[in-house]
Amino acid sequence: MKPKNYLIKEKRSEAPSVNSLILNKQLDSKLGQFYMVWAKGIDEIPISPSSVNPGRLTIRNVGEASEKLCQYKAGEKVGLRGPFGSSFEERGEKILLVAGGIGSAPILPLAKKMRDKEITIALGGITKEELLFVSKFRELGNTIVATEDGSKGYQGYVTEAISDLDISAFDSVYSCGPEPMMYKVFKRVRDKEIFAQFSLHRYIKCGVGLCGSCCIDPEGLRACDEGPIFNKNELKNSEFGSYKRDSCGRKTDLI
Ligand SMILES: Cc1cc2nc3c(=O)[nH]c(=O)nc-3n(C[C@H](O)[C@H](O)[C@H](O)COP(=O)(O)OP(=O)(O)OC[C@H]3O[C@@H](n4cnc5c(N)ncnc54)[C@H](O)[C@@H]3O)c2cc1C
C-alpha cells in the first residue's frame, strides 16, 4: 500500500513536546486504529489520530521520526498509509477512560463518540503543561487530573488518583498510555465482570502483520494487526506489563 498525501492545513502546539497536524481531509479510521506516517527521509511511525474529521495527528517528539513530524509546517504534505489494526468497541453505559501522556490522543475521539454515556476520564501527565486536551475532556465527562509534579490536580500517578474509585461500578474501561500505567488498570479489572480494552504502543515496523516485530509473547499476537487495541482476556498470561521489544527484537524494560 502506497502512502496517501494529505495537506497540513494547520499546526498547533498542544504541549512543550507535542504538536498536532490538522489535515485538509477527513480520515476513515475506526476508533483506536492507526496510520503509518512518513517522516520524510527518516522513517515511518505508527500514529493513532486524535480526530478523524478533520484528520488530526497529535505527535510527541521522542526521537528522530517524531521530531521530524513535529517540525512539519502548515502548507506541507504528509504521507499516511492505513488505517491499520483493531479498534475500540463501544460497550456499556458507565465508562471509565484512563489516559496517560500521549495516550490521550486516541482516547479523545473515543470519549467524543461516547459523550451521551456516563463517562469518567482520568488523565495523567508529568506536568500540567504536558497534560493533553484537558478542557476538551472536561466538556465530555467527569475528568480527574493527576500530574507527577503536582502542578495540576492529584500529585502522583493517575492510577493512584483513581485508586478510591469503585471499579466494579463501571461497565467498561478503556486505557491508553505508558504500559506500566495500563498494567495497573488491567490488574484492577482482570478478574472482574468488566469489559476492558487497552491500546498498546509497541514498536511497529511494517504495520501490516508481516514482519513480526510487534509480536507479543507467548501467542505471537501482532500489535499492528490483532492489536493495537486488545481486550483484557487477550492480554492475560502475556508479556503485557513485563517487557517489550526494541527495534532489533531484543527484550527491553517498559519505560
Ligand atoms: C498503535 C500506535 C499508535 C501510536 N499513536 C501515537 C500518537 O498518536 N502520537 C504519538 O506521539 N505517538 C504515538 N505512538 C508512538 C509513536 O509511534 C512512537 O513514539 C514513535 O514510533 C517513535 O519514533 P521515533 O523515530 O520518533 O523515536 P525512536 O528513535 O524510534 O525512539 C525514541 C524513543 O521512543 C521509544 N519508542 C519507539 N517506538 C515507540 C512506540 N511505538 N511506542 C512508544 N515508544 C516508542 C523508543 O523506545 C525510544 O525510547 C503510537 C504507537 C503505536 C504502536
CSV table of C-alpha atoms and ligand atoms in Angstrom, one decimal:
chain,number,residue,atom,x,y,z
A,1,MET,CA,0.0,0.0,0.0
A,2,LYS,CA,1.4,3.4,-1.0
A,3,PRO,CA,1.1,6.3,1.3
A,4,LYS,CA,-1.6,8.9,0.5
A,5,ASN,CA,-0.6,12.5,0.8
A,6,TYR,CA,-2.5,15.0,3.0
A,7,LEU,CA,-2.0,18.7,3.1
A,8,ILE,CA,-1.3,20.1,6.6
A,9,LYS,CA,-3.9,22.9,7.0
A,10,GLU,CA,-2.8,24.0,10.4
A,11,LYS,CA,-0.2,23.1,13.0
A,12,ARG,CA,-1.0,23.5,16.7
A,13,SER,CA,1.3,23.3,19.7
A,14,GLU,CA,-0.5,21.2,22.4
A,15,ALA,CA,2.3,20.9,24.9
A,16,PRO,CA,6.1,21.7,25.0
A,17,SER,CA,6.9,18.4,23.4
A,18,VAL,CA,3.6,17.8,21.5
A,19,ASN,CA,2.3,19.2,18.2
A,20,SER,CA,-0.9,18.5,16.3
A,21,LEU,CA,-1.0,18.4,12.5
A,22,ILE,CA,-4.5,19.2,11.3
A,23,LEU,CA,-5.1,17.7,7.8
A,24,ASN,CA,-7.1,19.0,4.9
A,25,LYS,CA,-9.3,15.9,4.7
A,26,GLN,CA,-11.3,13.6,6.8
A,27,LEU,CA,-9.7,10.2,7.8
A,28,ASP,CA,-11.5,7.0,7.5
A,29,SER,CA,-10.1,5.1,10.5
A,30,LYS,CA,-12.2,3.5,13.2
A,31,LEU,CA,-11.6,4.5,16.9
A,32,GLY,CA,-8.2,3.5,18.0
A,33,GLN,CA,-6.8,2.3,14.6
A,34,PHE,CA,-3.5,3.8,13.4
A,35,TYR,CA,-1.7,5.1,10.3
A,36,MET,CA,1.9,4.6,9.4
A,37,VAL,CA,3.0,8.2,9.0
A,38,TRP,CA,6.0,9.1,6.8
A,39,ALA,CA,8.6,11.4,8.3
A,40,LYS,CA,10.4,12.2,5.0
A,41,GLY,CA,13.9,10.8,4.7
A,42,ILE,CA,13.8,9.2,8.1
A,43,ASP,CA,11.2,6.6,9.0
A,44,GLU,CA,7.6,5.7,9.1
A,45,ILE,CA,5.9,5.6,12.5
A,46,PRO,CA,2.5,4.5,13.9
A,47,ILE,CA,0.2,7.2,15.0
A,48,SER,CA,-3.5,7.0,16.1
A,49,PRO,CA,-5.5,10.1,15.0
A,50,SER,CA,-6.7,12.4,17.8
A,51,SER,CA,-9.6,13.3,15.4
A,52,VAL,CA,-10.9,11.9,12.1
A,53,ASN,CA,-13.0,14.9,11.0
A,54,PRO,CA,-10.9,16.9,10.3
A,55,GLY,CA,-8.0,14.5,10.4
A,56,ARG,CA,-5.6,15.4,13.2
A,57,LEU,CA,-2.3,13.7,14.2
A,58,THR,CA,-1.0,14.6,17.7
A,59,ILE,CA,2.6,13.7,17.9
A,60,ARG,CA,5.0,13.7,20.9
A,61,ASN,CA,8.6,14.4,20.0
A,62,VAL,CA,10.5,11.4,21.4
A,63,GLY,CA,13.0,10.5,18.7
A,64,GLU,CA,14.2,11.1,15.1
A,65,ALA,CA,10.9,10.5,13.2
A,66,SER,CA,8.5,12.1,15.7
A,67,GLU,CA,10.9,15.1,15.9
A,68,LYS,CA,10.8,15.5,12.1
A,69,LEU,CA,6.9,15.2,12.1
A,70,CYS,CA,6.7,17.8,14.8
A,71,GLN,CA,8.8,20.2,12.6
A,72,TYR,CA,6.3,19.9,9.6
A,73,LYS,CA,4.6,23.2,8.9
A,74,ALA,CA,1.1,24.2,7.6
A,75,GLY,CA,1.2,24.1,3.8
A,76,GLU,CA,3.5,21.0,3.7
A,77,LYS,CA,2.3,17.5,2.9
A,78,VAL,CA,2.4,14.4,5.0
A,79,GLY,CA,2.1,10.8,3.7
A,80,LEU,CA,-0.2,8.3,5.5
A,81,ARG,CA,-0.5,4.5,5.0
A,82,GLY,CA,-3.6,2.8,6.6
A,83,PRO,CA,-5.7,2.7,8.5
A,84,PHE,CA,-4.5,-0.5,10.2
A,85,GLY,CA,-5.3,-2.7,13.2
A,86,SER,CA,-8.1,-3.3,15.6
A,87,SER,CA,-10.4,-0.7,17.0
A,88,PHE,CA,-12.2,0.2,20.3
A,89,GLU,CA,-15.5,-1.4,20.8
A,90,GLU,CA,-18.2,0.7,22.4
A,91,ARG,CA,-19.9,-1.1,25.2
A,92,GLY,CA,-21.9,-0.3,28.3
A,93,GLU,CA,-23.3,2.9,29.8
A,94,LYS,CA,-21.0,3.7,32.6
A,95,ILE,CA,-17.5,4.2,31.2
A,96,LEU,CA,-14.0,4.8,32.7
A,97,LEU,CA,-11.3,6.1,30.4
A,98,VAL,CA,-7.7,6.2,31.7
A,99,ALA,CA,-5.2,8.1,29.6
A,100,GLY,CA,-1.5,8.9,30.3
A,101,GLY,CA,0.6,11.3,28.3
A,102,ILE,CA,0.3,10.9,24.5
A,103,GLY,CA,-2.3,8.2,25.2
A,104,SER,CA,-4.9,11.0,25.4
A,105,ALA,CA,-4.7,11.3,21.6
A,106,PRO,CA,-6.6,8.1,20.7
A,107,ILE,CA,-8.8,8.3,23.9
A,108,LEU,CA,-10.2,11.7,22.9
A,109,PRO,CA,-12.2,10.6,19.8
A,110,LEU,CA,-13.5,7.6,21.9
A,111,ALA,CA,-14.7,10.0,24.6
A,112,LYS,CA,-16.4,12.2,22.0
A,113,LYS,CA,-18.1,9.2,20.5
A,114,MET,CA,-19.4,8.0,23.9
A,115,ARG,CA,-20.3,11.5,25.2
A,116,ASP,CA,-24.0,10.5,25.6
A,117,LYS,CA,-23.0,7.9,28.2
A,118,GLU,CA,-21.8,8.4,31.8
A,119,ILE,CA,-18.1,8.9,31.4
A,120,THR,CA,-15.3,9.3,33.9
A,121,ILE,CA,-12.0,10.4,32.4
A,122,ALA,CA,-8.7,10.0,34.3
A,123,LEU,CA,-5.8,12.0,32.8
A,124,GLY,CA,-2.2,11.7,33.8
A,125,GLY,CA,0.8,13.8,32.8
A,126,ILE,CA,4.3,14.6,34.0
A,127,THR,CA,3.5,18.3,34.5
A,128,LYS,CA,0.4,20.4,33.8
A,129,GLU,CA,2.0,21.7,30.6
A,130,GLU,CA,2.2,18.1,29.3
A,131,LEU,CA,-1.4,17.2,30.0
A,132,LEU,CA,-3.3,16.9,26.8
A,133,PHE,CA,-6.8,18.1,25.8
A,134,VAL,CA,-7.9,18.7,29.4
A,135,SER,CA,-10.6,21.3,28.5
A,136,LYS,CA,-11.9,19.1,25.7
A,137,PHE,CA,-12.2,16.1,28.1
A,138,ARG,CA,-13.9,18.3,30.7
A,139,GLU,CA,-16.7,19.0,28.2
A,140,LEU,CA,-17.3,15.3,27.8
A,141,GLY,CA,-17.4,13.9,31.3
A,142,ASN,CA,-16.2,14.0,34.9
A,143,THR,CA,-12.5,14.5,34.5
A,144,ILE,CA,-9.9,13.6,37.1
A,145,VAL,CA,-6.4,15.0,36.6
A,146,ALA,CA,-3.1,13.9,38.0
A,147,THR,CA,0.4,15.2,37.5
A,148,GLU,CA,3.6,13.7,38.7
A,149,ASP,CA,5.0,17.1,40.0
A,150,GLY,CA,1.6,18.1,41.4
A,151,SER,CA,1.3,21.2,39.2
A,152,LYS,CA,-2.3,20.3,38.5
A,153,GLY,CA,-4.8,18.0,40.2
A,154,TYR,CA,-3.6,15.0,42.2
A,155,GLN,CA,0.2,14.8,42.8
A,156,GLY,CA,1.4,11.4,41.6
A,157,TYR,CA,0.3,8.8,39.1
A,158,VAL,CA,-3.1,8.8,37.6
A,159,THR,CA,-3.6,5.2,38.7
A,160,GLU,CA,-3.2,6.5,42.3
A,161,ALA,CA,-5.6,9.3,41.7
A,162,ILE,CA,-8.3,6.7,40.9
A,163,SER,CA,-7.4,4.2,43.5
A,164,ASP,CA,-10.5,5.0,45.5
A,165,LEU,CA,-12.9,4.7,42.6
A,166,ASP,CA,-15.1,1.6,42.8
A,167,ILE,CA,-14.0,0.0,39.6
A,168,SER,CA,-16.8,-2.6,39.8
A,169,ALA,CA,-19.3,0.2,39.2
A,170,PHE,CA,-18.2,0.6,35.6
A,171,ASP,CA,-19.4,-1.4,32.7
A,172,SER,CA,-16.4,-0.7,30.5
A,173,VAL,CA,-12.8,0.6,31.0
A,174,TYR,CA,-10.6,1.8,28.1
A,175,SER,CA,-6.9,2.8,28.5
A,176,CYS,CA,-4.0,4.1,26.5
A,177,GLY,CA,-0.7,5.4,27.8
A,178,PRO,CA,2.5,4.1,29.3
A,179,GLU,CA,2.3,0.3,29.7
A,180,PRO,CA,3.1,0.3,33.5
A,181,MET,CA,0.0,2.6,33.9
A,182,MET,CA,-2.2,0.4,31.7
A,183,TYR,CA,-1.0,-2.7,33.5
A,184,LYS,CA,-2.1,-1.2,36.9
A,185,VAL,CA,-5.6,-0.6,35.3
A,186,PHE,CA,-5.5,-4.2,33.9
A,187,LYS,CA,-4.8,-5.7,37.3
A,188,ARG,CA,-7.9,-4.0,38.7
A,189,VAL,CA,-10.2,-5.3,36.0
A,190,ARG,CA,-8.6,-8.6,35.2
A,191,ASP,CA,-10.8,-10.8,37.3
A,192,LYS,CA,-14.0,-8.7,37.3
A,193,GLU,CA,-17.0,-8.8,35.0
A,194,ILE,CA,-15.9,-5.6,33.3
A,195,PHE,CA,-15.3,-5.1,29.6
A,196,ALA,CA,-11.8,-3.6,29.2
A,197,GLN,CA,-9.6,-2.6,26.2
A,198,PHE,CA,-6.0,-1.4,26.1
A,199,SER,CA,-4.2,0.4,23.3
A,200,LEU,CA,-0.6,-1.0,23.2
A,201,HIS,CA,2.1,1.3,21.8
A,202,ARG,CA,4.6,-1.2,20.7
A,203,TYR,CA,7.5,-1.0,18.2
A,204,ILE,CA,5.7,-1.4,14.9
A,205,LYS,CA,7.7,-1.7,11.6
A,206,CYS,CA,5.6,-2.9,8.7
A,207,GLY,CA,2.1,-2.2,10.1
A,208,VAL,CA,0.5,-5.0,8.1
A,209,GLY,CA,1.3,-8.1,10.2
A,210,LEU,CA,4.1,-9.4,8.1
A,211,CYS,CA,7.4,-8.7,9.8
A,212,GLY,CA,6.7,-9.9,13.3
A,213,SER,CA,8.4,-7.0,15.1
A,214,CYS,CA,5.5,-6.2,17.3
A,215,CYS,CA,4.6,-9.8,18.3
A,216,ILE,CA,3.5,-10.3,21.9
A,217,ASP,CA,4.6,-13.4,23.8
A,218,PRO,CA,3.6,-16.2,24.1
A,219,GLU,CA,0.8,-16.3,21.5
A,220,GLY,CA,2.6,-14.1,19.0
A,221,LEU,CA,-0.3,-11.6,18.8
A,222,ARG,CA,0.7,-8.8,16.5
A,223,ALA,CA,0.2,-5.3,17.9
A,224,CYS,CA,-0.3,-4.0,14.4
A,225,ASP,CA,-2.9,-6.5,13.3
A,226,GLU,CA,-4.7,-8.2,16.1
A,227,GLY,CA,-3.9,-5.0,18.0
A,228,PRO,CA,-3.2,-2.3,18.8
A,229,ILE,CA,-6.5,-2.5,20.8
A,230,PHE,CA,-6.6,-5.6,22.9
A,231,ASN,CA,-9.4,-6.9,25.1
A,232,LYS,CA,-8.2,-7.8,28.6
A,233,ASN,CA,-8.7,-11.5,28.0
A,234,GLU,CA,-6.2,-11.4,25.1
A,235,LEU,CA,-3.6,-9.9,27.4
A,236,LYS,CA,-4.0,-12.4,30.3
A,237,ASN,CA,-0.8,-14.5,30.8
A,238,SER,CA,1.0,-12.5,28.2
A,239,GLU,CA,4.2,-10.3,28.3
A,240,PHE,CA,1.9,-7.3,28.7
A,241,GLY,CA,3.2,-5.3,31.7
A,242,SER,CA,6.5,-7.2,31.9
A,243,TYR,CA,8.6,-6.2,28.9
A,244,LYS,CA,8.5,-5.2,25.2
A,245,ARG,CA,10.9,-5.5,22.3
A,246,ASP,CA,13.1,-2.8,20.7
A,247,SER,CA,13.8,-2.2,17.0
A,248,CYS,CA,16.1,-5.2,16.9
A,249,GLY,CA,13.7,-7.6,18.7
A,250,ARG,CA,15.6,-7.5,22.0
A,251,LYS,CA,13.5,-7.6,25.2
A,252,THR,CA,13.6,-4.2,26.9
A,253,ASP,CA,12.2,-2.7,30.0
A,254,LEU,CA,8.8,-1.0,29.6
A,255,ILE,CA,10.0,2.6,30.4
B,1,LIG,C1,-0.7,1.9,17.5
B,1,LIG,C2,0.2,3.1,17.9
B,1,LIG,C3,-0.3,4.4,18.0
B,1,LIG,C4,0.5,5.4,18.4
B,1,LIG,N1,0.0,6.7,18.4
B,1,LIG,C5,0.8,7.7,18.7
B,1,LIG,C6,0.2,9.1,18.7
B,1,LIG,O1,-0.9,9.3,18.4
B,1,LIG,N2,1.1,10.1,19.0
B,1,LIG,C7,2.4,9.8,19.3
B,1,LIG,O2,3.1,10.8,19.5
B,1,LIG,N3,2.9,8.6,19.3
B,1,LIG,C8,2.1,7.6,19.0
B,1,LIG,N4,2.7,6.3,19.1
B,1,LIG,C9,4.1,6.1,19.4
B,1,LIG,C10,5.0,6.5,18.3
B,1,LIG,O3,4.8,5.6,17.2
B,1,LIG,C11,6.5,6.4,18.7
B,1,LIG,O4,6.7,7.5,19.6
B,1,LIG,C12,7.4,6.6,17.5
B,1,LIG,O5,7.4,5.5,16.7
B,1,LIG,C13,8.8,6.9,18.0
B,1,LIG,O6,9.6,7.0,16.8
B,1,LIG,P1,10.9,8.0,16.7
B,1,LIG,O7,11.7,7.7,15.5
B,1,LIG,O8,10.5,9.4,16.9
B,1,LIG,O9,11.7,7.6,18.0
B,1,LIG,P2,12.7,6.4,18.1
B,1,LIG,O10,14.1,7.0,17.9
B,1,LIG,O11,12.3,5.2,17.4
B,1,LIG,O12,12.6,6.1,19.7
B,1,LIG,C14,12.7,7.1,20.6
B,1,LIG,C15,12.2,6.6,21.9
B,1,LIG,O13,10.8,6.3,21.8
B,1,LIG,C16,10.5,4.9,22.1
B,1,LIG,N5,9.6,4.3,21.1
B,1,LIG,C17,9.8,3.9,19.9
B,1,LIG,N6,8.7,3.4,19.3
B,1,LIG,C18,7.7,3.5,20.3
B,1,LIG,C19,6.4,3.2,20.3
B,1,LIG,N7,5.8,2.5,19.3
B,1,LIG,N8,5.7,3.5,21.4
B,1,LIG,C20,6.3,4.1,22.4
B,1,LIG,N9,7.6,4.4,22.5
B,1,LIG,C21,8.3,4.1,21.4
B,1,LIG,C22,11.8,4.2,22.0
B,1,LIG,O14,11.9,3.1,22.8
B,1,LIG,C23,12.8,5.3,22.4
B,1,LIG,O15,13.0,5.3,23.7
B,1,LIG,C24,1.9,5.2,18.7
B,1,LIG,C25,2.4,3.9,18.7
B,1,LIG,C26,1.6,2.9,18.3
B,1,LIG,C27,2.1,1.5,18.2
